Short mmCIF file of C-alpha atoms and ligand atoms in Angstrom, two decimals:
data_model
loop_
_atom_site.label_atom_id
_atom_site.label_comp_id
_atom_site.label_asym_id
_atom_site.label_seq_id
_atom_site.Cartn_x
_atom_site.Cartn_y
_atom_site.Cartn_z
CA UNK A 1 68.64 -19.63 -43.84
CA UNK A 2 68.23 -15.55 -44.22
CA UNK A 3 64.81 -15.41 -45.02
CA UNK A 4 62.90 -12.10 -46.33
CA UNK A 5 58.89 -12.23 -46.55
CA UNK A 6 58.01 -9.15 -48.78
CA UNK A 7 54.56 -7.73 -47.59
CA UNK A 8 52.64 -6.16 -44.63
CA UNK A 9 49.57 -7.90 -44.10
CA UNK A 10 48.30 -10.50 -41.71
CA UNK A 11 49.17 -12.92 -44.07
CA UNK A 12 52.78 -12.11 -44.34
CA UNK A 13 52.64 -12.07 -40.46
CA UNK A 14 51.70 -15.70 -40.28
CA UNK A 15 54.50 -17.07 -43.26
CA UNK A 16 57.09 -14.80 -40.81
CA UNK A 17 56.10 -16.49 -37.13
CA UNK A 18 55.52 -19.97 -39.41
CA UNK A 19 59.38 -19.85 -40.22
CA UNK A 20 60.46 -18.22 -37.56
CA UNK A 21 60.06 -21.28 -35.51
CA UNK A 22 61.67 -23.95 -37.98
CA UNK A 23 65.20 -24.90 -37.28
CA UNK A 24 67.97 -25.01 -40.52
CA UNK A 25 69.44 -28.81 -40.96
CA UNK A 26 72.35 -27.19 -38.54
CA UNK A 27 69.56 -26.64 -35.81
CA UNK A 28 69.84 -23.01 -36.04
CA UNK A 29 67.33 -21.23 -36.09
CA UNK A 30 66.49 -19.39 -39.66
CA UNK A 31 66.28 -15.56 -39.23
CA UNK A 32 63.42 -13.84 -40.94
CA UNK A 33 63.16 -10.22 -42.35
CA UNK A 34 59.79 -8.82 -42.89
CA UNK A 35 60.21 -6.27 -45.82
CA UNK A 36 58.58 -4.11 -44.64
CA UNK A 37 56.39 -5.89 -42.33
CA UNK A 38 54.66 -3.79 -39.66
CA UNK A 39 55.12 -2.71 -35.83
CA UNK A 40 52.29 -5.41 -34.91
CA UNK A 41 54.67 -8.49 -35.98
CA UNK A 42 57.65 -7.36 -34.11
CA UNK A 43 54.80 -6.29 -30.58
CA UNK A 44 53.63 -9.73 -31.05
CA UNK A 45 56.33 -11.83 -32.07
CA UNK A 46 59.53 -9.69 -31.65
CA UNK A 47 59.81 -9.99 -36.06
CA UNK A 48 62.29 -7.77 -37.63
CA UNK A 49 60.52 -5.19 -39.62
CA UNK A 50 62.34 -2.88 -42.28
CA UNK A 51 61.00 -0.59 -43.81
CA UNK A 52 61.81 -1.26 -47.65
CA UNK A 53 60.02 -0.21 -50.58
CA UNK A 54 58.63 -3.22 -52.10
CA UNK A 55 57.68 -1.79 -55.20
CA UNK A 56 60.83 -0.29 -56.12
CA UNK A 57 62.67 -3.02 -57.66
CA UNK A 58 66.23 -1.46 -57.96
CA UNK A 59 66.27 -0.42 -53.79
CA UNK A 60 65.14 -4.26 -52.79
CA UNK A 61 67.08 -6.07 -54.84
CA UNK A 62 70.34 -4.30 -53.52
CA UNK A 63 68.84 -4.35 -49.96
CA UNK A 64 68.45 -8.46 -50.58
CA UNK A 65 71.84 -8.58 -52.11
CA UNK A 66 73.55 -6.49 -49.00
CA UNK A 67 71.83 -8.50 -46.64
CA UNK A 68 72.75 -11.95 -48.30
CA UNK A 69 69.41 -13.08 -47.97
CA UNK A 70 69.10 -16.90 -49.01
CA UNK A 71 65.36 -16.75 -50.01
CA UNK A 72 62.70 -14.13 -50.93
CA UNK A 73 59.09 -15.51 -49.91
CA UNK A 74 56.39 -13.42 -51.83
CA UNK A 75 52.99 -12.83 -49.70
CA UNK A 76 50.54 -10.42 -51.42
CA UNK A 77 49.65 -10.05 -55.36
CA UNK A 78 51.02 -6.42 -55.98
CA UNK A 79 54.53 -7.03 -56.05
CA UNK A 80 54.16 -10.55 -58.49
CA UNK A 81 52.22 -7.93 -60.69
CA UNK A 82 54.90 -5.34 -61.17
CA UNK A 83 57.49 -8.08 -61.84
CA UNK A 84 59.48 -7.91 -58.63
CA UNK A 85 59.96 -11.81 -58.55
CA UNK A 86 61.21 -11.54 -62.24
CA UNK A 87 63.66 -8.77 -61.33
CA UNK A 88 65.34 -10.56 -58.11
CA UNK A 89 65.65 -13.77 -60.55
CA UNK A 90 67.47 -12.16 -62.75
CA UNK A 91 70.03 -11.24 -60.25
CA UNK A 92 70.35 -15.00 -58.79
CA UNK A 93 67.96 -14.30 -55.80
CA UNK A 94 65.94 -17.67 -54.65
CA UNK A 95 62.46 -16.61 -54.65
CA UNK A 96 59.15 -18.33 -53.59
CA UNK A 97 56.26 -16.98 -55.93
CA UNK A 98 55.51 -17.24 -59.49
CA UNK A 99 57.12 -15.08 -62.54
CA UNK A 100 54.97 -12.11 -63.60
CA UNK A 101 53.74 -14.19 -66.77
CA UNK A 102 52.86 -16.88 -64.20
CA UNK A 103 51.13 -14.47 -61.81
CA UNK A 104 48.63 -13.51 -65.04
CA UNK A 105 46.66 -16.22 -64.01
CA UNK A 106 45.50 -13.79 -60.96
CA UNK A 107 46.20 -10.77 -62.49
CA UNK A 108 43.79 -10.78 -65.74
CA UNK A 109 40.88 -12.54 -65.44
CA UNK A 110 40.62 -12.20 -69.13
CA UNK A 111 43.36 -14.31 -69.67
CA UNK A 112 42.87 -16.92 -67.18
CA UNK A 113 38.88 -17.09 -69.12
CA UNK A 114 41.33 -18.14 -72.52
CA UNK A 115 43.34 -20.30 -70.99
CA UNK A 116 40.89 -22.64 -69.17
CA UNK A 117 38.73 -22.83 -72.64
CA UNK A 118 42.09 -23.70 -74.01
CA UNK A 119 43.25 -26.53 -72.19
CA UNK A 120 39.34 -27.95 -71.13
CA UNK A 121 40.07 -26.81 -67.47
CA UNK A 122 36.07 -26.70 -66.04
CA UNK A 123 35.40 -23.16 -65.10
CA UNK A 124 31.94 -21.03 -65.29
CA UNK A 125 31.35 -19.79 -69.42
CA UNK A 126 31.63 -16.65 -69.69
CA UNK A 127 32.14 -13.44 -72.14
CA UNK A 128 35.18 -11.15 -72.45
CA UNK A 129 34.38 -7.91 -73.03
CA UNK A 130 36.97 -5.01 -73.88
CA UNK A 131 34.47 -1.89 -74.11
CA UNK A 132 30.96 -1.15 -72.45
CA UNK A 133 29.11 -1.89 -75.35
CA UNK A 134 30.27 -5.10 -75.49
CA UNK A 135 29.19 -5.95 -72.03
CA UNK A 136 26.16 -4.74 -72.08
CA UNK A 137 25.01 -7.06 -75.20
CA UNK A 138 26.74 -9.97 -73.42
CA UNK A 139 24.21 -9.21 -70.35
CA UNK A 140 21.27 -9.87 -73.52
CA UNK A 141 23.01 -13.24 -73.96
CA UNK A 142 23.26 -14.49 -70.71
CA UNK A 143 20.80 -15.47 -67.87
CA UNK A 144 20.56 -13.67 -64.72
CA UNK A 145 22.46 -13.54 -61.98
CA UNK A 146 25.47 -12.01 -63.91
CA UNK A 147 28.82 -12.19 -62.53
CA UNK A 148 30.94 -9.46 -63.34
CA UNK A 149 34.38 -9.60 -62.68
CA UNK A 150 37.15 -6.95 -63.61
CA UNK A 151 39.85 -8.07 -65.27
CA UNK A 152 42.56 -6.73 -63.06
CA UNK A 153 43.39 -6.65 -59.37
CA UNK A 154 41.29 -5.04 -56.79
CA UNK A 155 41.97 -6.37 -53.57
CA UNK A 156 39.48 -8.94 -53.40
CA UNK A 157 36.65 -6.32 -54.09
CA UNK A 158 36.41 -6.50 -58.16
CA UNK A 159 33.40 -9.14 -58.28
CA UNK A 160 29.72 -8.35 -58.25
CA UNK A 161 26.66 -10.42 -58.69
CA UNK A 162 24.07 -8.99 -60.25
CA UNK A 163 20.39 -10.22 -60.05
CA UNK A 164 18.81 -7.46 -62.17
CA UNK A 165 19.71 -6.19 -65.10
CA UNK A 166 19.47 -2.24 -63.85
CA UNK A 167 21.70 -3.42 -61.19
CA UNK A 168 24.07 -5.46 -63.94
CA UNK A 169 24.26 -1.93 -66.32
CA UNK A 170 25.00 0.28 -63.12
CA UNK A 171 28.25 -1.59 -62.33
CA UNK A 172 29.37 -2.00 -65.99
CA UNK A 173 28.84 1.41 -66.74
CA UNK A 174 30.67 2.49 -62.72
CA UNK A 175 33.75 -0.20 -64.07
CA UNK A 176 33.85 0.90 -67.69
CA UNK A 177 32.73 4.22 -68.00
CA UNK A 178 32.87 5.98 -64.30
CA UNK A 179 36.38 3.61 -64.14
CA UNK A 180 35.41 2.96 -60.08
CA UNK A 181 38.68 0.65 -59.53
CA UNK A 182 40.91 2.08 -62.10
CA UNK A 183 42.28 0.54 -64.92
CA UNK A 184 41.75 -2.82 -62.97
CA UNK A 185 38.18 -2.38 -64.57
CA UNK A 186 38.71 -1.19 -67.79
CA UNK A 187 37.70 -4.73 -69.20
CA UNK A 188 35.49 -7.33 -67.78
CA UNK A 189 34.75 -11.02 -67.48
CA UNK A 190 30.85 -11.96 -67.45
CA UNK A 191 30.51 -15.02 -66.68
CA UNK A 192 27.16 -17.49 -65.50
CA UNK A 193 26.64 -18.08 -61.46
CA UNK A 194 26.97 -21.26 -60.21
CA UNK A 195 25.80 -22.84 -57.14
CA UNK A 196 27.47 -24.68 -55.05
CA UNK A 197 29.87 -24.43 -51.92
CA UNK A 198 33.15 -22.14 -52.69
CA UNK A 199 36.88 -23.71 -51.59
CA UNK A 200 39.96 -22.11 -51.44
CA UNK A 201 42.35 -25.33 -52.36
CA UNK A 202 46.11 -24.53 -51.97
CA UNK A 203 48.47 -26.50 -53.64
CA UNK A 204 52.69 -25.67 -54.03
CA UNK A 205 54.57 -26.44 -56.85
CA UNK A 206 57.82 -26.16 -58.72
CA UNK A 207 56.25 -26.57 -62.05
CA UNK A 208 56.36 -29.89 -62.12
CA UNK A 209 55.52 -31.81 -58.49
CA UNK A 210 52.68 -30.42 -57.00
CA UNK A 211 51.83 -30.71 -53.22
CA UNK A 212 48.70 -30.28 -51.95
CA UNK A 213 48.44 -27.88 -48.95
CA UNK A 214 44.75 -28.35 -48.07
CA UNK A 215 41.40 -26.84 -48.28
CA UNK A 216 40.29 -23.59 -46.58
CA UNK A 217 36.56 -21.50 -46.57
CA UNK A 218 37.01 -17.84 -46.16
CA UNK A 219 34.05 -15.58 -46.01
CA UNK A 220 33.89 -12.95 -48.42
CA UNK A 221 30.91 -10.72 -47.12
CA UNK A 222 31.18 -8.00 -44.32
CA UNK A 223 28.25 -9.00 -42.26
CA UNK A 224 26.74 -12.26 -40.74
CA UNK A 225 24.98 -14.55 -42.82
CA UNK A 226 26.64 -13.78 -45.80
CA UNK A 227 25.33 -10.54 -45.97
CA UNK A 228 26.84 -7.09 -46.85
CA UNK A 229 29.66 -5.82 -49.50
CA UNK A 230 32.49 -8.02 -50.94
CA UNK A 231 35.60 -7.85 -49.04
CA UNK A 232 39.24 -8.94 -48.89
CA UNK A 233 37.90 -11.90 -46.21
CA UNK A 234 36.18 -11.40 -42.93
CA UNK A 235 37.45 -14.98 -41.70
CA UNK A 236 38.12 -18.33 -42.91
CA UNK A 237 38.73 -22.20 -41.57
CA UNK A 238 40.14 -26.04 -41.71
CA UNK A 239 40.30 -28.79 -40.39
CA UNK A 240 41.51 -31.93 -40.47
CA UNK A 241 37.91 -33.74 -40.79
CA UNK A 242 36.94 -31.65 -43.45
CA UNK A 243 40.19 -32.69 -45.41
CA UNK A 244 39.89 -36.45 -44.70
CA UNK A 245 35.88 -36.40 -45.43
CA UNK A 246 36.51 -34.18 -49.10
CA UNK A 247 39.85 -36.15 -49.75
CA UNK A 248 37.76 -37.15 -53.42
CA UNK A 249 36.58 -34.12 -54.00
CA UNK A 250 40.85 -32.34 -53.01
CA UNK A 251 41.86 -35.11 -55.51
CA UNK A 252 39.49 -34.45 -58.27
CA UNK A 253 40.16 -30.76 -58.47
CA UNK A 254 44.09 -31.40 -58.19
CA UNK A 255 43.35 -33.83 -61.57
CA UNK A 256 40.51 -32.01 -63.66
CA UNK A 257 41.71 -28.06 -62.73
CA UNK A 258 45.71 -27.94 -60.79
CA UNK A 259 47.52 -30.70 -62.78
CA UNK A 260 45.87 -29.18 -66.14
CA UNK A 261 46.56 -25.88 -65.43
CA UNK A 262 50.43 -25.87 -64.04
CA UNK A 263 50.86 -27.99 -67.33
CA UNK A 264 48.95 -25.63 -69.28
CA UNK A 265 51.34 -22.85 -67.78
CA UNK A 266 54.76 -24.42 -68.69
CA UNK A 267 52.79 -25.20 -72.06
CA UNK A 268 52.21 -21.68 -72.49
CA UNK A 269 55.94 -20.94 -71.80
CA UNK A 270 55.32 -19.69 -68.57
CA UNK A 271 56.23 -22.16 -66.21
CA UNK A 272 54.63 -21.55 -62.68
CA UNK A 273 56.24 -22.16 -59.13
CA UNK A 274 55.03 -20.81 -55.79
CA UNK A 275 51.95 -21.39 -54.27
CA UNK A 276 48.59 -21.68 -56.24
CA UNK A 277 45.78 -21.04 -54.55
CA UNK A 278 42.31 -22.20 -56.79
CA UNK A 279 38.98 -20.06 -55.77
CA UNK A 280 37.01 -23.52 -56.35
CA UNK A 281 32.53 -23.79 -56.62
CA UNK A 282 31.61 -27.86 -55.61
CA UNK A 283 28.88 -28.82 -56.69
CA UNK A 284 26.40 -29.61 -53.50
CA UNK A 285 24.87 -33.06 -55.39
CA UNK A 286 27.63 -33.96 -58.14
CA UNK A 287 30.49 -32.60 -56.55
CA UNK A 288 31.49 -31.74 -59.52
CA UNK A 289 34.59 -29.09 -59.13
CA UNK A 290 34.68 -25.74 -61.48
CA UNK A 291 37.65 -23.27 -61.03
CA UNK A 292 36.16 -19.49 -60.26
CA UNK A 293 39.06 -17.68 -59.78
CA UNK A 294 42.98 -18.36 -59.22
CA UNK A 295 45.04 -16.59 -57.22
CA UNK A 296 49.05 -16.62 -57.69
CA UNK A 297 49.69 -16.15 -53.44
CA UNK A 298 48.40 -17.45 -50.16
CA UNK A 299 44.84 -16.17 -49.42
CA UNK A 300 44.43 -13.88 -46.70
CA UNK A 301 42.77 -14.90 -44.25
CA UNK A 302 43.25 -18.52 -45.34
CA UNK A 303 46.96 -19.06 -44.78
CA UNK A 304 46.54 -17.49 -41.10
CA UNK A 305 44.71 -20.34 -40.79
CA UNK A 306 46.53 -22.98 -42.59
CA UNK A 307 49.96 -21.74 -41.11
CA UNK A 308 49.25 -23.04 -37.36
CA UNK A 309 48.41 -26.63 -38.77
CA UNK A 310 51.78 -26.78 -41.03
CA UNK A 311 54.11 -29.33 -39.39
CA UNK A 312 57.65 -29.94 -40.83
CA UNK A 313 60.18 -27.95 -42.87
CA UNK A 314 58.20 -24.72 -44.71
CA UNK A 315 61.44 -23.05 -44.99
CA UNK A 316 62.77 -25.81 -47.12
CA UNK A 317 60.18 -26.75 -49.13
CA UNK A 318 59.94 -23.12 -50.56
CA UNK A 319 63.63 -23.22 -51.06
CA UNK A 320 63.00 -26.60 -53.02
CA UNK A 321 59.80 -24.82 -54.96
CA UNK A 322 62.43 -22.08 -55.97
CA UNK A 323 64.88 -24.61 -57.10
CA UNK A 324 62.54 -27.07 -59.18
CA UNK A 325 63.44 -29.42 -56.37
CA UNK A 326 59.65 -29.93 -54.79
CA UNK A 327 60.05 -33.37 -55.80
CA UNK A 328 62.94 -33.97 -52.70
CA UNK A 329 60.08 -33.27 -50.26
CA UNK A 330 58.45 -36.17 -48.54
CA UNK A 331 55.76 -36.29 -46.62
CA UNK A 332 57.65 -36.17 -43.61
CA UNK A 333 59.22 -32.48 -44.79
CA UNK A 334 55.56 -30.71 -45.00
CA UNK A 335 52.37 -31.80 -43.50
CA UNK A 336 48.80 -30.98 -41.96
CA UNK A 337 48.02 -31.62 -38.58
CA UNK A 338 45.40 -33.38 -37.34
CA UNK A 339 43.58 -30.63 -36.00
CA UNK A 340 41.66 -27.39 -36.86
CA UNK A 341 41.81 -23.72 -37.15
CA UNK A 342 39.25 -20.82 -37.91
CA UNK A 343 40.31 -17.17 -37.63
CA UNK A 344 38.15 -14.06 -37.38
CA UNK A 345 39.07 -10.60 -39.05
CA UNK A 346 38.94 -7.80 -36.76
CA UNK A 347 38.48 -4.67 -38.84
CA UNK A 348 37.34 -0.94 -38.33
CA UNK A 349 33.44 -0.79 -38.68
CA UNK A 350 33.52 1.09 -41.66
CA UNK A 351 35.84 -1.48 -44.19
CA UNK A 352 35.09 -1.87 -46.64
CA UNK A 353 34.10 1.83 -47.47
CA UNK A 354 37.20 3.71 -46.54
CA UNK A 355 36.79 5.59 -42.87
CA UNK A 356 36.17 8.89 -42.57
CA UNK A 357 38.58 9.26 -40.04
CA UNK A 358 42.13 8.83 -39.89
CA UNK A 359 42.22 8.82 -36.28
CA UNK A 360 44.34 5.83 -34.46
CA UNK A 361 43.00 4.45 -31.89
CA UNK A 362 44.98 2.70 -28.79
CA UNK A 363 44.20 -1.03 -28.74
CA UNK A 364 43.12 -3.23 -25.35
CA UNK A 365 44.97 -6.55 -26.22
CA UNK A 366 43.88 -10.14 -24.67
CA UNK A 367 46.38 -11.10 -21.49
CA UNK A 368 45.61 -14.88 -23.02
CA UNK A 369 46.12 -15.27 -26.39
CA UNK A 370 48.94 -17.69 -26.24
CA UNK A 371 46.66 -20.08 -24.24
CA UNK A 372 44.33 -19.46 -26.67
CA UNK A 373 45.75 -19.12 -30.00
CA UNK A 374 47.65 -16.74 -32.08
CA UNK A 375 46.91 -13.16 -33.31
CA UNK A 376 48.03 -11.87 -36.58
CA UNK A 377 48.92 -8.33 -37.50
CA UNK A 378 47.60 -6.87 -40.55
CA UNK A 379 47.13 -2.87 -39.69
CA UNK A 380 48.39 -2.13 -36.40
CA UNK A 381 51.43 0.59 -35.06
CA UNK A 382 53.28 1.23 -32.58
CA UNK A 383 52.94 5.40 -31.47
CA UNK A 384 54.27 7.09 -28.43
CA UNK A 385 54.97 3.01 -26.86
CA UNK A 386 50.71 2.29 -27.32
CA UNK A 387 49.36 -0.56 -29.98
CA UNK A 388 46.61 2.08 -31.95
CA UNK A 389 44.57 0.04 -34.84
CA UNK A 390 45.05 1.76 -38.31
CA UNK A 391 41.94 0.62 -40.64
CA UNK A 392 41.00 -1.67 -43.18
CA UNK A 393 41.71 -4.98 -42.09
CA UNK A 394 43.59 -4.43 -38.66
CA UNK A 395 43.97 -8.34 -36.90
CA UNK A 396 43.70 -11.92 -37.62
CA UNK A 397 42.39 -14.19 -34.15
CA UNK A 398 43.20 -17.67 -35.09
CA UNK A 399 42.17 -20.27 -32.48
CA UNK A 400 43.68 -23.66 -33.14
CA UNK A 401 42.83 -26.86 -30.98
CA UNK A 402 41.52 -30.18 -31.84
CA UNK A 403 38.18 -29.88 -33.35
CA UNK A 404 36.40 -27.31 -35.20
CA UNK A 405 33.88 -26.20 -32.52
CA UNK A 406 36.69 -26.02 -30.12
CA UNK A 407 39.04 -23.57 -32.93
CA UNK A 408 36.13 -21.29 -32.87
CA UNK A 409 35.54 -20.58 -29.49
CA UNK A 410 39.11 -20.12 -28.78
CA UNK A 411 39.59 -17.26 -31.86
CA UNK A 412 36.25 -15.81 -30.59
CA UNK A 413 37.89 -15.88 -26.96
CA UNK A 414 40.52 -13.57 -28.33
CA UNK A 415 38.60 -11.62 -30.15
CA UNK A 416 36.37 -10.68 -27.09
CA UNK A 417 39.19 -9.54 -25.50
CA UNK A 418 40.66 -7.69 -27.94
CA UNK A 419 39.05 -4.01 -27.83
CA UNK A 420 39.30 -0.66 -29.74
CA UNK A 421 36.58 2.17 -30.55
CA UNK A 422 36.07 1.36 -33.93
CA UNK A 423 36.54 -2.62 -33.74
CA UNK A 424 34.18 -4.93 -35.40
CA UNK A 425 34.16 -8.26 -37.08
CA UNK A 426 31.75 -10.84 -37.64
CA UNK A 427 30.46 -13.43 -35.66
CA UNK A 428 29.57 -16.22 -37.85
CA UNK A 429 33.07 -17.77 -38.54
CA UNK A 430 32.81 -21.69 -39.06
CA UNK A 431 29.19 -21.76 -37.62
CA UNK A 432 28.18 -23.81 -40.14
CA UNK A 433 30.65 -25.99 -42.37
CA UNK A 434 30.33 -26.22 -45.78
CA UNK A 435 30.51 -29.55 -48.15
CA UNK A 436 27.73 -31.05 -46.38
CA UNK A 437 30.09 -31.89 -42.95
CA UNK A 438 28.71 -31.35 -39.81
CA UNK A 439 31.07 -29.77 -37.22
CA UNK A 440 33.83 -31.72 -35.73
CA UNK A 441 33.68 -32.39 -31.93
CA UNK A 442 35.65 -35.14 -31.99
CA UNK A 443 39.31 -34.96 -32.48
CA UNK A 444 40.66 -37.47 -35.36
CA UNK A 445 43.49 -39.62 -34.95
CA UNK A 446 44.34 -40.84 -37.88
CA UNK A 447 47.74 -39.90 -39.52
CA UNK A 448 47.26 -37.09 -41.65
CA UNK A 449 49.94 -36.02 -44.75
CA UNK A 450 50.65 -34.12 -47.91
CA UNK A 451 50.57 -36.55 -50.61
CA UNK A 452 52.54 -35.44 -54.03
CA UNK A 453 51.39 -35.47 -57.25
CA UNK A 454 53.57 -35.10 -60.40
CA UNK A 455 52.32 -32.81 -63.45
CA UNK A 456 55.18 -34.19 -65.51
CA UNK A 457 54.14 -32.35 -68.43
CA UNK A 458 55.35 -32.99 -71.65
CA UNK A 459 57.44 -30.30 -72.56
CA UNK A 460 58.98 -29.59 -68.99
CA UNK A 461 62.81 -30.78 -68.20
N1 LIG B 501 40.58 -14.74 -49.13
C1 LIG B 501 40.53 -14.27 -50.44
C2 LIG B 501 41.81 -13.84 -51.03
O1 LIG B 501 42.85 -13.90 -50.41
O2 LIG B 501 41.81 -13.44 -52.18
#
């Protein structure tokens, strides 16, 4: 298969070096075109990069048309928001990721708030609130903390938790009035906190079958111990024990939130097919599973993580998702491994404030990181023949082995090695598990796979 991954992130690094290594039912391997990718995937992995415009809808689609491309694999959430999946559709493209009426469900919290009181899905209450005066009586009707979410995208950084009600005005009035992320926060969601531990549960799905891809924990704060600002994700992790110990708590939220909501969806005559990824709060006693936040892509850093484990045909179980043929998959076509992963974000010490400088600087790579595990490109070029580190988020190390304990040492192994002037990243990742588990020092052996599920929804062919 000719396979183009639209995006340039580390994310989109990890789907391309995933697929790159799957063989088509002819045993050939499938080539992959990262659109337009960046210099670090093709240094690491020798990926073809081109540079295409993925916003500009007219210029891609004849660029996938030229280059007979067989399916379009959609990484980040700008391109599902401008309607890019819509618009290669419509010319007879295959494409795995969700229409732009699907992709609301990340792209206005507002509406995903209406259509989770709709259809009973549990999620936190909460108030919608079109203009600043209506937010700030919501704040009189609500106990503190207040969560305040924009309605539209901003990159992971449009949620704040507020524990005083100065502190709860300031942001409204920065979102609302001073418009600090646009028109992303032009309305807001407040909605009640709730305790608990957070999940990232990833599920794909024509529509209609739904197969679960596991649970992931990313960590949303800059600094150690959960301090710091919100960010796009400092680091995340899974394993194998974690799945097998939470199986209950994977199969309640695929019945009380997923199932509900991908039949809400075609309900709603939007019919969603991609990959869903459900921001999920468990409860720490109950377990009882509410829906936060839903995302209409792979999370970043999650699927660096989740990518290593994946065993069997990716390639062709997107192609399926694309053709409302999930249902052909067996558990033999797409699977977990039996092991674990936990990546660390490298990132200039400034992110999430942008730097001052725009100064590249050359980057001292690790002369082990196969051995160890895999590194994934997020901001990183190639000038005068020398790796330099851009900013932002600039590398994903991923260390994969057999037990938790064992993943982290070997992604903190490449991190140490892995220098530039302005490098930082936490050093926390999977210290402490979440859902109650204690680290995993003993490998499993027990057969691990992606069961099915099927929505069958009433009003879907
Ligand atoms: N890891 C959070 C996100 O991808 O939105």
């Amino acid at each position: 298969m000719r396979i183009a991954i639209l995006g340039q992130g580390a994310r989109e690094h990890a789907i391309a070096w995933r697929l790159s290594q799957e063989k088509d039912q002819q045993g050939a391997p499938h080539e992959i075109f990262c659109l337009p990718g960046n210099d670090g995937m093709t240094y690491q992995h020798a990926l073809a990069c081109h540079p295409i415009a993925i916003d500009d809808s007219h210029a891609l689609c004849q660029w996938i048309k030229t280059h007979a491309i067989d399916l379009v694999v959609i990484g980040p959430e700008a391109p599902l928001a401008c309607g890019i999946s819509d618009a290669l559709r419509e010319r007879g493209v295959s494409v795995f990721a969700p229409s732009q009426a699907a992709a609301r469900l990340e792209t206005s919290k507002i509406w995903m708030k209406q259509l989770c009181a709709q259809y009973n899905i549990p999620t936190a209450r909460a108030h919608r609130c079109l203009s600043h005066k209506e937010a700030c009586h919501a704040l009189e009707t609500m106990p503190s903390p207040w969560v305040i979410k924009a309605d539209g995208l901003a990159s992971g950084k449009g949620v704040f938790i507020c524990h005083d009600k100065q502190e709860a005005r300031h942001t409204l009035h920065r979102l609302m009035k001073e418009r600090a992320l646009g028109k992303a926060g032009q309305h807001v969601v407040i909605e009640e906190f709730l305790e608990g531990d957070e999940v990232s549960l990833f599920v794909m799905t024509d529509g209609q079958t739904i197969k679960p891809l596991g649970m992931c924990f990313d960590y949303k704060r800059r600094e150690d111990g959960d301090k710091g600002p919100q960010t796009g994700g400092m680091g995340a992790f899974c394993s194998y024990t974690i799945d097998t110990q939470n199986q209950e708590i994977q199969t309640r939220a695929i019945n009380d939130i997923i199932t509900p909501t991908i039949r809400a969806m075609a309900q709603q005559g939007c019919p969603y097919s991609g990959v869903l990824y459900g921001g999920l709060i468990v409860h720490r006693e109950t377990k009882a599973c509410h829906v936060l936040e839903f995302n209409a892509r792979f999370g970043d850093p999650e699927c660096q993580v989740l990518m290593p484990r994946l065993q069997g045909q990716l390639a062709h179980a997107m192609h399926a998702c694309a053709h409302h043929n999930l249902h052909h998959i067996t558990e033999q076509d797409l699977s977990l491994d039996h092991s674990a992963t936990v990546g660390v974000v490298l990132v200039d010490k400034d992110y999430p404030s942008p730097s001052p400088s725009s100064q590249r600087h050359p980057i001292t790579m690790p002369s082990r990181a196969s051995h160890e595990g895999v590194l994934f490109h997020a901001n990183t070029r190639i000038e005068h023949e020398t790796l330099v580190a851009g900013t932002g988020r600039v590398l994903t190390a991923v260390g994969h082995a057999d037990t938790l304990e064992q993943a982290r040492e070997k992604a903190y192994a490449i991190a140490k090695h892995i220098q530039w002037q302005q490098c930082s990243y936490r050093t926390d990742i999977a210290q402490q598990t979440r859902l109650n588990n204690k680290i995993d020092v003993t490998p499993s052996h027990a057969p691990t796979n992606v069961a099915s599920t099927n929505v069958a929804p009433a009003n879907v062919a």
